Coordinates of C-alpha atoms in Angstrom, one line a residue:
M1 CA -22.4 -7.9 -2.6
D2 CA -20.9 -4.5 -1.2
H3 CA -17.5 -3.6 -2.5
A4 CA -17.4 -0.4 -0.7
K5 CA -15.4 -1.8 2.0
S6 CA -12.7 -2.6 -0.6
R7 CA -11.8 1.2 -0.9
Q8 CA -8.6 2.4 0.6
S9 CA -7.6 5.6 2.3
L10 CA -4.5 7.5 1.0
N11 CA -1.7 6.2 2.9
L12 CA 1.6 6.4 0.6
F13 CA 3.6 3.9 2.8
K14 CA 0.7 1.6 2.5
V15 CA -0.7 2.1 -1.0
F16 CA 2.7 2.1 -2.9
P17 CA 4.8 -0.8 -1.2
S18 CA 6.1 -2.6 -4.4
A19 CA 6.7 1.0 -5.8
Y20 CA 8.9 1.9 -2.5
C21 CA 10.9 -1.3 -2.9
L22 CA 11.5 -0.3 -6.6
L23 CA 12.5 3.4 -5.8
T24 CA 14.8 2.3 -2.9
S25 CA 16.6 -0.5 -4.9
A26 CA 17.5 1.9 -7.7
F27 CA 19.8 4.4 -5.8
F28 CA 23.1 2.5 -5.3
I29 CA 26.5 2.8 -6.6
S30 CA 29.7 0.7 -6.1
T31 CA 31.9 2.0 -3.2
C32 CA 35.0 2.4 -5.4
L33 CA 32.9 5.2 -7.6
I34 CA 32.0 7.0 -4.3
T35 CA 35.3 8.1 -3.7
T36 CA 35.4 9.4 -7.4
L37 CA 32.3 11.2 -7.2
V38 CA 32.8 12.5 -3.6
P39 CA 36.6 13.0 -3.3
R40 CA 36.3 15.0 0.4
P41 CA 35.7 12.6 3.2
V42 CA 32.1 11.5 4.0
I43 CA 30.7 13.0 7.2
G44 CA 27.2 12.5 6.7
A45 CA 24.1 14.5 6.6
E46 CA 23.5 16.6 10.1
R47 CA 20.2 18.4 9.3
L48 CA 17.2 17.7 6.8
T49 CA 16.0 21.1 5.4
L50 CA 12.7 21.7 4.0
S51 CA 12.6 24.5 1.4
Y52 CA 9.7 26.3 -0.2
G53 CA 10.9 29.3 -2.1
L54 CA 12.6 31.5 0.1
L55 CA 11.3 29.8 3.5
Q56 CA 13.6 27.2 5.2
R57 CA 12.9 25.1 8.1
S58 CA 15.1 22.3 9.1
I59 CA 15.3 19.4 11.7
P60 CA 18.5 17.8 13.2
I61 CA 19.0 14.1 11.8
D62 CA 19.8 13.5 15.6
S63 CA 16.3 14.4 16.5
L64 CA 15.0 11.9 13.9
E65 CA 17.0 9.4 15.3
T66 CA 16.3 9.9 19.0
Y67 CA 12.6 9.6 17.8
A68 CA 13.0 6.8 15.6
R69 CA 15.0 4.5 18.3
T70 CA 13.2 5.6 21.5
G71 CA 9.8 7.3 20.5
K72 CA 11.1 10.5 22.5
I73 CA 10.6 14.0 20.6
D74 CA 13.0 16.5 21.5
D75 CA 12.5 20.4 21.3
E76 CA 13.5 20.5 17.7
L77 CA 11.2 18.1 16.4
A78 CA 8.3 18.9 18.7
T79 CA 8.0 22.2 16.4
Y80 CA 6.9 19.9 13.6
A81 CA 5.2 16.9 15.6
R82 CA 2.6 19.0 17.2
Y83 CA 1.1 19.3 13.3
A84 CA 1.2 15.7 12.7
P85 CA -1.5 12.9 14.0
K86 CA -0.1 10.3 16.1
E87 CA -0.7 7.8 13.5
Q88 CA 1.6 9.5 10.9
L89 CA 4.3 9.8 13.8
E90 CA 4.1 6.2 14.4
Q91 CA 4.4 5.2 10.6
L92 CA 7.2 7.6 10.5
R93 CA 9.2 5.6 13.1
E94 CA 8.3 2.4 11.1
V95 CA 9.5 3.9 7.9
L96 CA 12.8 5.0 9.2
L97 CA 13.9 1.9 10.8
T98 CA 12.2 -0.6 8.4
P99 CA 15.1 -2.9 6.9
I100 CA 15.7 -2.8 3.1
P101 CA 16.0 -6.3 2.0
L102 CA 18.9 -5.8 -0.7
N103 CA 22.8 -5.4 -0.5
A104 CA 24.9 -3.0 -2.0
V105 CA 26.2 -4.9 -5.1
Q106 CA 22.3 -5.8 -5.8
V107 CA 21.1 -2.2 -5.9
S108 CA 24.3 -0.6 -7.5
Q109 CA 24.1 -2.9 -10.5
F110 CA 20.4 -1.9 -10.8
L111 CA 21.2 1.7 -10.6
Y112 CA 23.4 1.7 -13.7
T113 CA 20.3 0.2 -15.9
P114 CA 18.4 3.1 -17.9
I115 CA 15.4 2.3 -15.4
G116 CA 17.6 3.0 -12.5
E117 CA 19.1 5.9 -13.8
R118 CA 15.5 7.5 -14.6
L119 CA 14.4 6.9 -11.1
L120 CA 17.3 8.6 -9.5
E121 CA 16.7 11.7 -12.1
I122 CA 13.3 11.9 -10.6
L123 CA 14.1 11.7 -7.0
A124 CA 17.0 14.0 -7.6
E125 CA 14.3 16.7 -8.4
V126 CA 13.2 16.6 -4.6
I127 CA 16.2 15.8 -2.8
Q128 CA 19.0 18.1 -3.1
G129 CA 22.6 18.2 -1.1
E130 CA 24.5 21.8 -0.8
T131 CA 24.6 21.9 -4.8
R132 CA 22.2 20.7 -7.5
S133 CA 24.8 18.1 -8.5
T134 CA 25.2 16.6 -5.1
G135 CA 21.2 15.5 -5.3
L136 CA 21.7 12.7 -7.9
Y137 CA 25.1 11.7 -6.7
G138 CA 24.5 12.4 -3.0
I139 CA 21.5 10.1 -3.2
R140 CA 23.5 7.4 -5.1
A141 CA 26.2 7.6 -2.4
A142 CA 24.3 7.6 0.6
L143 CA 22.2 4.4 -0.7
I144 CA 25.2 2.3 -1.5
L145 CA 27.1 3.1 1.8
A146 CA 23.9 2.3 4.1
A147 CA 23.3 -0.9 1.8
A148 CA 27.0 -1.9 2.8
D149 CA 26.2 -1.8 6.3
S150 CA 23.8 -4.8 6.2
Q151 CA 22.7 -4.6 9.8
N152 CA 21.5 -0.9 9.5
F153 CA 20.1 -0.6 5.6
N154 CA 17.1 1.6 6.6
L155 CA 15.9 5.2 5.7
L156 CA 17.6 6.4 8.8
N157 CA 20.9 5.0 8.1
I158 CA 20.6 6.6 4.4
L159 CA 20.1 10.0 5.7
R160 CA 23.3 9.4 7.8
K161 CA 25.4 8.4 4.9
F162 CA 24.3 11.2 2.5
P163 CA 27.8 13.1 1.5
S164 CA 26.8 16.5 2.5
S165 CA 26.0 18.4 5.7
E166 CA 22.5 19.3 4.7
I167 CA 20.0 17.4 2.8
S168 CA 17.5 19.7 1.4
I169 CA 14.1 18.6 0.4
N170 CA 12.3 20.8 -2.3
L171 CA 9.0 21.2 -0.6
A172 CA 7.3 22.7 -3.6
R173 CA 8.3 19.9 -5.8
S174 CA 7.4 17.4 -3.1
L175 CA 3.6 18.8 -3.0
Q176 CA 3.5 18.7 -6.6
F177 CA 4.5 15.2 -6.5
A178 CA 2.1 14.5 -3.5
Q179 CA -0.6 16.1 -5.5
S180 CA -0.1 14.2 -8.4
I181 CA -0.2 11.0 -6.5
Q182 CA -3.3 12.0 -4.6
S183 CA -4.8 13.0 -7.8
F184 CA -3.8 9.6 -9.4
V185 CA -5.2 7.4 -6.3
N186 CA -8.5 9.4 -6.5
R187 CA -9.1 8.6 -9.9
T188 CA -8.2 5.2 -9.7
Q189 CA -10.6 4.7 -6.9
Q190 CA -13.0 6.3 -8.7
A191 CA -12.7 4.2 -11.6
I192 CA -12.7 1.2 -9.4
A193 CA -16.1 2.4 -7.5
L194 CA -17.5 2.6 -11.3
I195 CA -16.6 -0.7 -12.1
N196 CA -17.8 -2.1 -8.9
K197 CA -21.3 -0.2 -9.0
Q198 CA -21.9 -1.4 -12.6
F199 CA -21.1 -5.1 -11.5
N200 CA -23.4 -5.2 -8.5
Q201 CA -26.0 -3.5 -10.8
Q202 CA -25.6 -6.4 -13.4
T203 CA -26.0 -9.2 -10.6
A204 CA -28.9 -7.4 -8.9
T205 CA -30.6 -7.6 -12.5
I206 CA -29.5 -11.2 -13.1
L207 CA -29.9 -12.7 -9.9
P208 CA -33.4 -14.3 -10.3
Q209 CA -31.5 -16.5 -13.1
T210 CA -29.4 -18.1 -10.3
N211 CA -30.7 -21.8 -11.1
N212 CA -29.3 -21.5 -14.7
I213 CA -25.7 -21.6 -13.6
A214 CA -23.5 -24.4 -14.9
K215 CA -22.9 -27.1 -12.3
I216 CA -19.3 -27.8 -12.7
N217 CA -17.4 -26.8 -9.6
L218 CA -14.4 -24.9 -11.6
P219 CA -12.3 -24.3 -8.5
Q220 CA -11.7 -27.9 -8.1
S221 CA -9.3 -29.9 -10.1
G222 CA -11.1 -31.4 -13.3
F223 CA -11.2 -35.2 -14.6
F224 CA -8.2 -35.4 -16.7
R225 CA -4.9 -36.7 -15.1
W226 CA -2.1 -35.4 -16.9
Q227 CA 2.0 -35.8 -17.2
K228 CA 4.6 -33.0 -17.2
Q229 CA 8.0 -33.1 -19.4
T230 CA 10.4 -30.3 -20.1
I231 CA 12.0 -29.7 -23.7
T232 CA 14.6 -27.5 -24.6
L233 CA 14.2 -25.4 -27.5
F234 CA 16.8 -23.8 -29.7
D235 CA 15.9 -21.0 -32.2
Q236 CA 18.9 -20.8 -34.7
S237 CA 17.8 -17.7 -36.2
R238 CA 17.7 -15.9 -33.1
N239 CA 20.4 -17.8 -31.2
R240 CA 18.1 -18.2 -28.5
T241 CA 17.7 -21.5 -26.1
F242 CA 15.0 -21.5 -23.6
P243 CA 13.3 -24.6 -21.8
V244 CA 9.4 -25.1 -22.0
D245 CA 7.4 -26.9 -19.6
I246 CA 4.8 -29.2 -21.2
Y247 CA 1.7 -30.5 -19.4
L248 CA -0.2 -33.3 -21.6
P249 CA -3.5 -34.6 -20.4
F250 CA -4.3 -38.3 -20.8
G251 CA -7.3 -39.3 -22.8
S252 CA -7.6 -35.8 -24.4
N253 CA -6.9 -36.4 -28.2
R254 CA -6.0 -33.3 -30.1
A255 CA -6.0 -31.2 -27.0
R256 CA -6.2 -27.6 -27.3
V257 CA -3.0 -25.8 -26.1
I258 CA -2.8 -22.8 -23.9
V259 CA 0.4 -20.9 -23.8
I260 CA 1.3 -19.1 -20.4
S261 CA 3.9 -16.2 -20.5
H262 CA 5.6 -15.4 -17.2
G263 CA 6.5 -11.8 -15.9
L264 CA 9.7 -9.8 -15.5
G265 CA 12.0 -11.5 -13.2
S266 CA 9.7 -14.5 -13.0
D267 CA 10.0 -18.0 -14.4
R268 CA 8.0 -21.1 -15.6
T269 CA 7.3 -22.1 -12.0
S270 CA 5.3 -18.7 -11.4
F271 CA 2.2 -20.0 -12.8
A272 CA 2.6 -23.6 -12.7
Y273 CA -0.7 -24.0 -10.6
L274 CA -2.6 -22.7 -13.3
A275 CA -1.1 -25.1 -15.8
E276 CA -1.8 -27.9 -13.6
H277 CA -5.5 -26.6 -13.5
L278 CA -5.8 -26.3 -16.9
A279 CA -4.2 -29.6 -17.6
S280 CA -6.9 -30.9 -15.5
Y281 CA -9.7 -29.6 -17.8
G282 CA -8.0 -31.4 -20.9
F283 CA -6.0 -28.6 -22.2
A284 CA -2.4 -29.1 -23.2
V285 CA -0.4 -26.5 -21.4
A286 CA 3.0 -25.0 -22.7
V287 CA 5.1 -22.7 -20.3
P288 CA 8.0 -21.3 -21.9
E289 CA 10.9 -19.5 -19.8
H290 CA 12.0 -16.3 -21.6
P291 CA 15.5 -16.2 -20.9
G292 CA 16.1 -12.4 -21.3
S293 CA 13.5 -11.5 -18.7
N294 CA 13.2 -14.3 -16.0
T295 CA 14.8 -14.8 -12.7
Q296 CA 18.1 -15.9 -13.9
Q297 CA 18.3 -12.4 -15.9
L298 CA 17.6 -10.5 -12.6
Q299 CA 20.0 -12.5 -10.7
A300 CA 22.5 -12.0 -13.3
L301 CA 21.9 -8.3 -12.8
L302 CA 22.0 -8.1 -9.2
S303 CA 25.3 -10.3 -9.0
G304 CA 27.1 -7.9 -11.7
R305 CA 26.8 -10.5 -14.6
S306 CA 24.5 -8.2 -16.7
A307 CA 24.3 -4.7 -16.9
Q308 CA 20.5 -4.3 -17.5
V309 CA 17.0 -5.3 -16.1
T310 CA 16.2 -6.6 -19.5
A311 CA 17.1 -5.7 -23.1
P312 CA 14.8 -3.8 -25.4
G313 CA 14.9 -6.7 -27.7
E314 CA 12.7 -8.8 -25.1
F315 CA 9.6 -6.8 -26.4
I316 CA 10.4 -8.8 -29.6
D317 CA 11.8 -12.0 -28.4
R318 CA 9.1 -13.0 -26.0
P319 CA 6.3 -13.3 -28.6
L320 CA 8.7 -14.6 -30.9
D321 CA 9.5 -17.4 -28.5
V322 CA 5.7 -18.4 -28.1
R323 CA 5.6 -18.4 -32.0
Y324 CA 8.7 -20.8 -32.3
L325 CA 7.4 -23.0 -29.7
L326 CA 4.1 -23.4 -31.5
D327 CA 6.2 -24.2 -34.7
E328 CA 8.3 -26.8 -32.6
L329 CA 5.2 -28.5 -31.2
T330 CA 3.8 -28.8 -34.5
R331 CA 6.7 -30.5 -35.8
L332 CA 7.0 -32.6 -32.7
S333 CA 3.4 -33.7 -33.1
Q334 CA 4.2 -35.2 -36.5
I335 CA 7.2 -37.2 -35.7
N336 CA 7.3 -37.5 -31.8
P337 CA 5.2 -40.2 -30.3
A338 CA 4.8 -38.4 -27.0
F339 CA 3.1 -35.6 -28.8
K340 CA 1.8 -37.3 -32.2
G341 CA -1.9 -37.0 -32.5
R342 CA -2.3 -35.0 -29.0
L343 CA -2.2 -31.7 -30.0
N344 CA -4.6 -29.2 -31.6
L345 CA -2.1 -26.1 -32.6
Q346 CA -4.7 -24.3 -34.8
E347 CA -6.8 -23.3 -31.8
V348 CA -4.2 -21.8 -29.0
G349 CA -4.8 -19.6 -26.0
V350 CA -2.5 -17.5 -24.4
I351 CA -2.3 -16.1 -21.0
G352 CA 0.6 -13.9 -19.5
Q353 CA 1.2 -11.7 -16.5
S354 CA 2.7 -8.2 -16.1
F355 CA 5.4 -8.4 -19.2
G356 CA 3.8 -11.7 -20.2
G357 CA 0.7 -9.8 -20.5
Y358 CA 2.3 -7.4 -22.9
T359 CA 3.4 -10.7 -24.7
A360 CA -0.3 -12.3 -25.0
L361 CA -1.7 -8.7 -26.2
A362 CA 1.1 -8.6 -28.8
L363 CA 0.3 -12.2 -29.9
A364 CA -3.1 -11.4 -30.1
G365 CA -2.7 -8.6 -32.5
A366 CA -1.6 -5.4 -31.1
P367 CA 1.6 -4.0 -32.9
I368 CA 4.3 -2.0 -31.0
N369 CA 3.3 1.7 -31.4
F370 CA 6.7 3.9 -31.8
E371 CA 4.9 6.9 -32.4
Q372 CA 2.8 6.6 -29.2
L373 CA 6.4 5.8 -27.2
E374 CA 8.1 8.8 -28.9
K375 CA 5.3 11.1 -27.7
S376 CA 4.7 9.6 -24.2
C377 CA 7.9 8.9 -22.5
P378 CA 9.9 12.2 -22.4
A379 CA 6.3 13.5 -20.7
F380 CA 5.9 10.7 -18.0
Q381 CA 7.9 12.3 -15.3
E382 CA 5.2 13.2 -12.7
T383 CA 3.4 9.9 -13.2
F384 CA 3.7 7.1 -10.6
N385 CA 3.3 4.6 -13.3
V386 CA 6.5 2.8 -12.8
S387 CA 5.7 0.4 -15.6
L388 CA 6.5 3.3 -18.0
L389 CA 10.0 2.9 -17.1
L390 CA 10.0 -0.5 -18.5
Q391 CA 7.6 0.1 -21.7
C392 CA 9.8 3.1 -22.6
L393 CA 12.8 0.4 -23.3
A394 CA 11.1 -0.4 -26.5
L395 CA 12.1 3.1 -28.0
E396 CA 15.6 1.7 -28.3
L397 CA 14.4 -1.0 -30.6
P398 CA 15.5 -0.2 -34.6
Q399 CA 12.2 1.5 -35.8
S400 CA 13.1 0.7 -39.3
R401 CA 12.4 -2.8 -39.1
Q402 CA 8.7 -4.4 -39.4
Y403 CA 7.9 -6.5 -36.2
N404 CA 5.2 -8.9 -37.0
L405 CA 4.2 -10.2 -33.7
A406 CA 0.7 -11.3 -34.0
D407 CA 0.0 -15.1 -34.4
P408 CA -3.2 -16.1 -36.2
R409 CA -3.1 -19.6 -34.1
I410 CA -4.0 -17.6 -31.1
K411 CA -7.7 -17.6 -30.8
A412 CA -8.0 -15.9 -27.3
A413 CA -6.0 -14.3 -24.7
I414 CA -5.9 -13.2 -21.2
A415 CA -3.8 -10.4 -19.8
I416 CA -3.0 -10.3 -16.2
N417 CA -1.8 -6.9 -14.7
P418 CA -0.4 -6.2 -18.3
V419 CA 1.8 -3.4 -19.2
N420 CA 0.8 -1.8 -22.2
S421 CA -0.8 1.4 -22.1
I422 CA 2.0 3.3 -24.2
V423 CA 3.9 0.4 -25.8
F424 CA 0.6 -0.3 -27.5
G425 CA -1.8 2.8 -26.8
Q426 CA -5.4 2.8 -28.2
Q427 CA -4.4 2.7 -31.8
S428 CA -2.6 -0.6 -31.4
L429 CA -5.0 -2.3 -29.1
S430 CA -8.1 -1.7 -31.1
Q431 CA -6.8 -3.9 -33.8
I432 CA -7.0 -6.9 -31.7
K433 CA -10.0 -8.8 -33.2
I434 CA -9.9 -11.8 -30.9
P435 CA -11.7 -12.4 -27.5
V436 CA -9.6 -10.7 -24.6
M437 CA -9.9 -10.9 -20.9
I438 CA -8.0 -8.3 -18.8
I439 CA -7.5 -9.0 -15.0
S440 CA -6.7 -6.3 -12.9
S441 CA -5.7 -5.8 -9.3
S442 CA -6.6 -2.7 -7.3
A443 CA -3.8 -2.1 -5.4
D444 CA -1.3 -2.7 -8.3
T445 CA 1.4 -0.3 -7.7
A446 CA 3.7 -1.8 -10.5
A447 CA 1.4 -1.7 -13.4
P448 CA -1.6 0.4 -11.9
A449 CA -5.0 -0.5 -12.5
L450 CA -6.5 2.7 -14.4
P451 CA -3.9 3.4 -16.7
E452 CA -2.6 -0.1 -17.4
Q453 CA -5.8 -2.0 -17.6
I454 CA -9.1 0.1 -17.0
Q455 CA -8.3 2.5 -20.1
P456 CA -6.7 0.0 -22.3
F457 CA -9.8 -2.1 -21.8
N458 CA -11.8 0.6 -23.0
W459 CA -9.6 1.0 -26.0
L460 CA -10.4 -2.8 -27.1
T461 CA -12.8 -2.9 -29.8
T462 CA -13.2 -6.8 -30.0
P463 CA -17.0 -7.6 -29.1
N464 CA -15.8 -10.5 -26.8
K465 CA -14.0 -8.5 -24.1
Y466 CA -13.9 -9.0 -20.3
L467 CA -12.4 -6.9 -17.5
A468 CA -12.0 -8.7 -14.3
L469 CA -11.4 -6.6 -11.3
I470 CA -9.6 -8.1 -8.0
N471 CA -10.3 -5.6 -5.2
N472 CA -7.4 -5.3 -2.7
A473 CA -5.2 -7.3 -4.9
T474 CA -1.5 -6.3 -5.8
H475 CA 0.6 -7.0 -8.9
F476 CA 2.1 -10.0 -7.1
S477 CA -1.0 -11.6 -5.8
T478 CA -1.6 -14.2 -8.5
I479 CA 2.1 -15.0 -8.7
A480 CA 3.1 -18.3 -6.7
E481 CA 5.9 -18.2 -4.4
S482 CA 9.2 -19.7 -6.2
P483 CA 12.2 -21.1 -4.7
N484 CA 14.1 -19.1 -7.3
T485 CA 13.1 -15.5 -6.5
A486 CA 15.9 -13.2 -7.0
I487 CA 14.2 -11.0 -4.5
P488 CA 12.0 -11.6 -1.8
V489 CA 8.6 -9.6 -2.2
P490 CA 7.4 -8.2 1.3
S491 CA 4.1 -9.6 2.3
Q492 CA 2.7 -6.3 2.4
A493 CA 3.4 -6.0 -1.5
I494 CA 1.7 -9.6 -2.2
G495 CA -1.4 -8.4 -0.4
P496 CA -4.1 -10.4 1.6
N497 CA -4.9 -14.0 0.6
P498 CA -3.0 -14.6 -2.2
A499 CA -4.5 -18.2 -2.6
L500 CA -7.9 -16.7 -3.3
A501 CA -6.6 -14.6 -6.0
R502 CA -4.9 -17.9 -7.8
R503 CA -8.2 -19.5 -7.3
Y504 CA -9.9 -16.5 -9.5
V505 CA -7.3 -17.0 -12.3
D506 CA -7.8 -20.6 -12.5
I507 CA -11.6 -20.2 -12.6
L508 CA -11.5 -17.3 -15.1
S509 CA -9.1 -19.1 -17.2
V510 CA -10.9 -22.4 -17.7
A511 CA -14.1 -20.5 -18.3
F512 CA -12.8 -18.1 -20.6
F513 CA -10.7 -20.7 -22.7
N514 CA -13.3 -23.3 -22.7
T515 CA -15.8 -20.5 -24.2
Y516 CA -13.6 -19.2 -26.9
V517 CA -10.8 -21.7 -27.7
A518 CA -12.4 -25.1 -27.0
N519 CA -15.6 -23.6 -28.4
Q520 CA -18.1 -25.0 -25.5
P521 CA -20.5 -22.2 -25.1
N522 CA -22.0 -23.9 -22.3
Y523 CA -19.0 -22.4 -20.3
L524 CA -20.2 -18.7 -20.9
S525 CA -22.2 -19.0 -17.7
Y526 CA -19.1 -19.1 -15.8
L527 CA -18.4 -15.7 -17.3
S528 CA -21.6 -14.2 -16.1
P529 CA -22.0 -11.7 -13.4
D530 CA -24.3 -13.9 -11.4
Y531 CA -21.7 -16.7 -11.4
I532 CA -19.1 -14.5 -10.4
R533 CA -21.2 -13.2 -7.4
T534 CA -20.9 -16.9 -6.0
I535 CA -17.7 -17.3 -6.1
S536 CA -16.4 -13.6 -4.9
Q537 CA -15.1 -13.5 -1.4
Q538 CA -13.6 -11.2 1.1
P539 CA -10.8 -9.9 1.4
L540 CA -10.5 -9.8 -2.6
P541 CA -14.0 -9.2 -3.9
L542 CA -14.2 -9.9 -7.7
S543 CA -16.0 -7.9 -10.1
L544 CA -16.5 -9.0 -13.8
V545 CA -17.7 -6.5 -16.7
R546 CA -18.0 -6.5 -20.5
S547 CA -18.1 -2.7 -21.1
L548 CA -17.5 0.8 -19.3
D549 CA -19.0 4.0 -19.9
F550 CA -16.5 6.7 -18.8
N551 CA -17.3 9.3 -21.7
S552 CA -18.7 11.6 -19.4
S553 CA -16.3 11.2 -16.6
S554 CA -13.1 13.3 -15.7
I555 CA -11.4 10.1 -14.7
F556 CA -9.2 9.7 -17.9
L557 CA -8.0 13.3 -17.6
E558 CA -4.8 12.3 -15.7
E559 CA -1.4 13.5 -15.6
H560 CA -0.5 11.6 -18.7
S561 CA -3.6 12.3 -20.7
S562 CA -1.2 12.7 -23.7
N563 CA -0.5 9.2 -23.8
S564 CA -4.1 8.2 -23.7
Q565 CA -5.7 8.9 -27.0
H566 CA -3.3 8.3 -29.6

């Protein structure tokens, strides 16, 4: 199978769609505060000035607007347009007028979170008004004023609402960012190419063994019927109440238990498809909803009922939710007829996506690495790894306490698009002893593949480790659509054929958990390169490897290399 077609050329608007949404959502402030920060009447920017040292060139905003709305390039814009390819000019028109699906209240709430403020500081290094202070506050003011105009919330109107007659773009700093992003993308593509090449070499070697592949059709549902019920748990020690969906298979005595942990801003419906699939293969599946980092929490932020994306305490509460859940299921299996004799709670698997991937790895035995966080968080300004904004929240936890988050009942873990590179780092990930599978998406811009999955995979020392790479998939490809979504995810950010990505998760999970939780070695053949080759399809070709040799490569020498080796 040829993966060369899966490589993507660098187009910042296409390569980073989810990051673009996150960045634009960060820069809003309430209208009442605008009058305090900008006491004079807001006229709006008239010119966009590019500065490089002592050199300056400017473009009237009117010229950009005329081009965006009509396609006509006037004399002012023609000076610059002649140097740009036609494709880029068309992209400029699209970007200037693309609607942003957020309102002023939502993004102003997000702006006051530590994550939002950090994004503002980064952007203000490039975008300035007539004074340096106008940059940060000007961006914030422009975005809230543009968002208040629900019919015209787009980049062009943001430029129009900037509270200064001139917007200055620091071209030297912009080029530094662009070079950093280009280098980041190049290194990621190199790593992805290496993984795909290694996978193809393995399949070429093993190809004659095709007849030995197991015959169970894993993409199809298994033979077990199941029932779903919802229980509500209250952990008095933490004053924390949360619901759990339980999927119990019929006819499976003492079923092994699999726990699914959703990501930030998701809920327990996000991976209901996976819970149903696992239950049909005889696993009992428990899907808790983490109340401090679920869809309701994000909705509370966007509606003004919360002042933060998530609390730092979620780094502790999420794993403790799972531990308490297992304790309660143990208790219920002794006294509740619906559970009595039906659960094996000493052989448990855990799977999580994004923040849930962190949760799974913490339960598997990786402790929070405060020393790594203190070293890395002040130095990540020029990275395009936005997941570090979330990970650095863990620095606000009291470090004098001992956090024991691992659970010996967990026998195997799968982490999908996990955020973990600096909250764990090499020192913590190397402490995991149980089997681990990391599932990565090559087009993930929220938790980029190279720093958040490929490098952490190399840091794992457990002998039974797997790295599955879904080429062309994004951070959102494996998440099912939910009616409770706080902010709609653009189709471009979801990527092509998400149903295929979810099918891969179904297959890999059944094979992995049957092998390492249910102790059925015959399922190991489904984790072979030979079998993966039979299920891999375009537009999301799948690779699976068990080791990587990057020791002689410059791939790991990226802009936050200081984060990598502690």
